[in-house]
Amino acid sequence: MLFHVRMNVSLPTAMPADQAAKLKADEKALAQQLQNEGKWRHLWRIAGQYANISIFDVASVDELHALLTALPLFPYMQIEVMPLCRHPSSVRDNDL
């Protein structure tokens, strides 16, 4: 199942810089692992914002929920999820 996910991150201004750096490094490592596994298919930064648009390819809504809640930055995110399905006018046969 494909999901369009928008993640807006809002770290507390009072968070110590070393704590923020550790969270970001841990987040990057997990995001790259999930991309290598094929679960986090696309990841785009939204210009001028601490936010991203991502496409996840997972077996179920429950799996997506588990992945998102495991992200180190999850407590500081506002997340919007939209399930996706193939459009009948798409010319891409391999993007299911």
Coordinates of C-alpha atoms in Angstrom, one line a residue:
M1 CA 0.0 0.0 0.0
L2 CA 1.2 3.5 -0.9
F3 CA 0.8 6.4 1.4
H4 CA 1.6 10.1 0.9
V5 CA 2.8 11.5 4.2
R6 CA 3.6 15.1 5.1
M7 CA 5.7 15.6 8.2
N8 CA 6.1 19.1 9.8
V9 CA 8.8 19.1 12.5
S10 CA 8.7 21.6 15.4
L11 CA 11.6 21.2 17.9
P12 CA 11.2 23.2 21.1
T13 CA 13.4 26.3 21.0
A14 CA 14.7 25.4 24.5
M15 CA 16.0 22.0 23.4
P16 CA 19.7 21.8 23.9
A17 CA 21.6 21.8 20.6
D18 CA 23.4 18.5 21.3
Q19 CA 20.0 16.8 22.0
A20 CA 18.6 18.2 18.8
A21 CA 21.6 17.0 16.8
K22 CA 21.4 13.5 18.3
L23 CA 17.6 13.3 17.4
K24 CA 18.3 14.4 13.8
A25 CA 21.2 12.0 13.4
D26 CA 19.1 9.1 14.7
E27 CA 16.2 10.2 12.4
K28 CA 18.5 10.3 9.4
A29 CA 19.9 6.8 10.1
L30 CA 16.4 5.3 10.5
A31 CA 15.1 7.1 7.4
Q32 CA 18.0 5.8 5.3
Q33 CA 17.5 2.3 6.6
L34 CA 13.8 2.4 5.7
Q35 CA 14.6 3.8 2.3
N36 CA 17.1 1.0 1.7
E37 CA 14.4 -1.5 2.7
G38 CA 12.0 0.0 0.2
K39 CA 9.5 1.0 2.8
W40 CA 10.2 4.8 2.5
R41 CA 10.1 5.0 -1.2
H42 CA 10.5 8.8 -1.7
L43 CA 11.6 11.7 0.6
W44 CA 11.4 15.3 -0.4
R45 CA 12.1 18.4 1.7
I46 CA 9.6 21.2 1.4
A47 CA 11.7 24.3 0.5
G48 CA 11.8 26.9 3.2
Q49 CA 10.2 24.7 5.9
Y50 CA 11.3 22.1 8.4
A51 CA 9.0 19.6 6.7
N52 CA 8.9 16.8 4.1
I53 CA 6.7 15.0 1.8
S54 CA 7.2 11.3 1.6
I55 CA 5.8 8.2 -0.1
F56 CA 5.8 5.0 2.0
D57 CA 5.2 1.6 0.5
V58 CA 4.1 -0.7 3.4
A59 CA 1.8 -3.7 3.8
S60 CA -0.8 -2.0 6.0
V61 CA -1.9 1.2 7.8
D62 CA -0.8 -0.6 11.0
E63 CA 2.7 -1.0 9.6
L64 CA 2.8 2.7 8.6
H65 CA 1.7 3.7 12.1
A66 CA 4.4 1.6 13.7
L67 CA 7.1 3.1 11.4
L68 CA 6.0 6.7 12.0
T69 CA 5.7 6.4 15.7
A70 CA 9.2 4.8 15.8
L71 CA 10.8 7.9 14.3
P72 CA 13.0 9.7 16.8
L73 CA 11.4 13.1 15.8
F74 CA 7.9 11.7 16.0
P75 CA 7.0 13.5 19.3
Y76 CA 7.9 16.8 17.5
M77 CA 5.9 16.2 14.3
Q78 CA 2.6 17.1 12.9
I79 CA 1.8 14.3 10.4
E80 CA -0.8 14.1 7.7
V81 CA -1.4 10.8 5.9
M82 CA -3.2 10.1 2.6
P83 CA -3.6 6.6 1.2
L84 CA -2.9 6.4 -2.5
C85 CA -4.2 4.2 -5.3
R86 CA -3.3 3.9 -8.9
H87 CA -4.9 6.5 -11.2
P88 CA -6.4 4.9 -14.4
S89 CA -4.7 7.6 -16.6
S90 CA -1.2 6.9 -15.3
V91 CA 1.3 5.8 -17.9
R92 CA 3.6 4.2 -15.3
D93 CA 2.8 0.5 -15.2
N94 CA 5.5 -0.2 -12.6
D95 CA 4.5 2.2 -9.9
L96 CA 1.9 0.3 -8.0

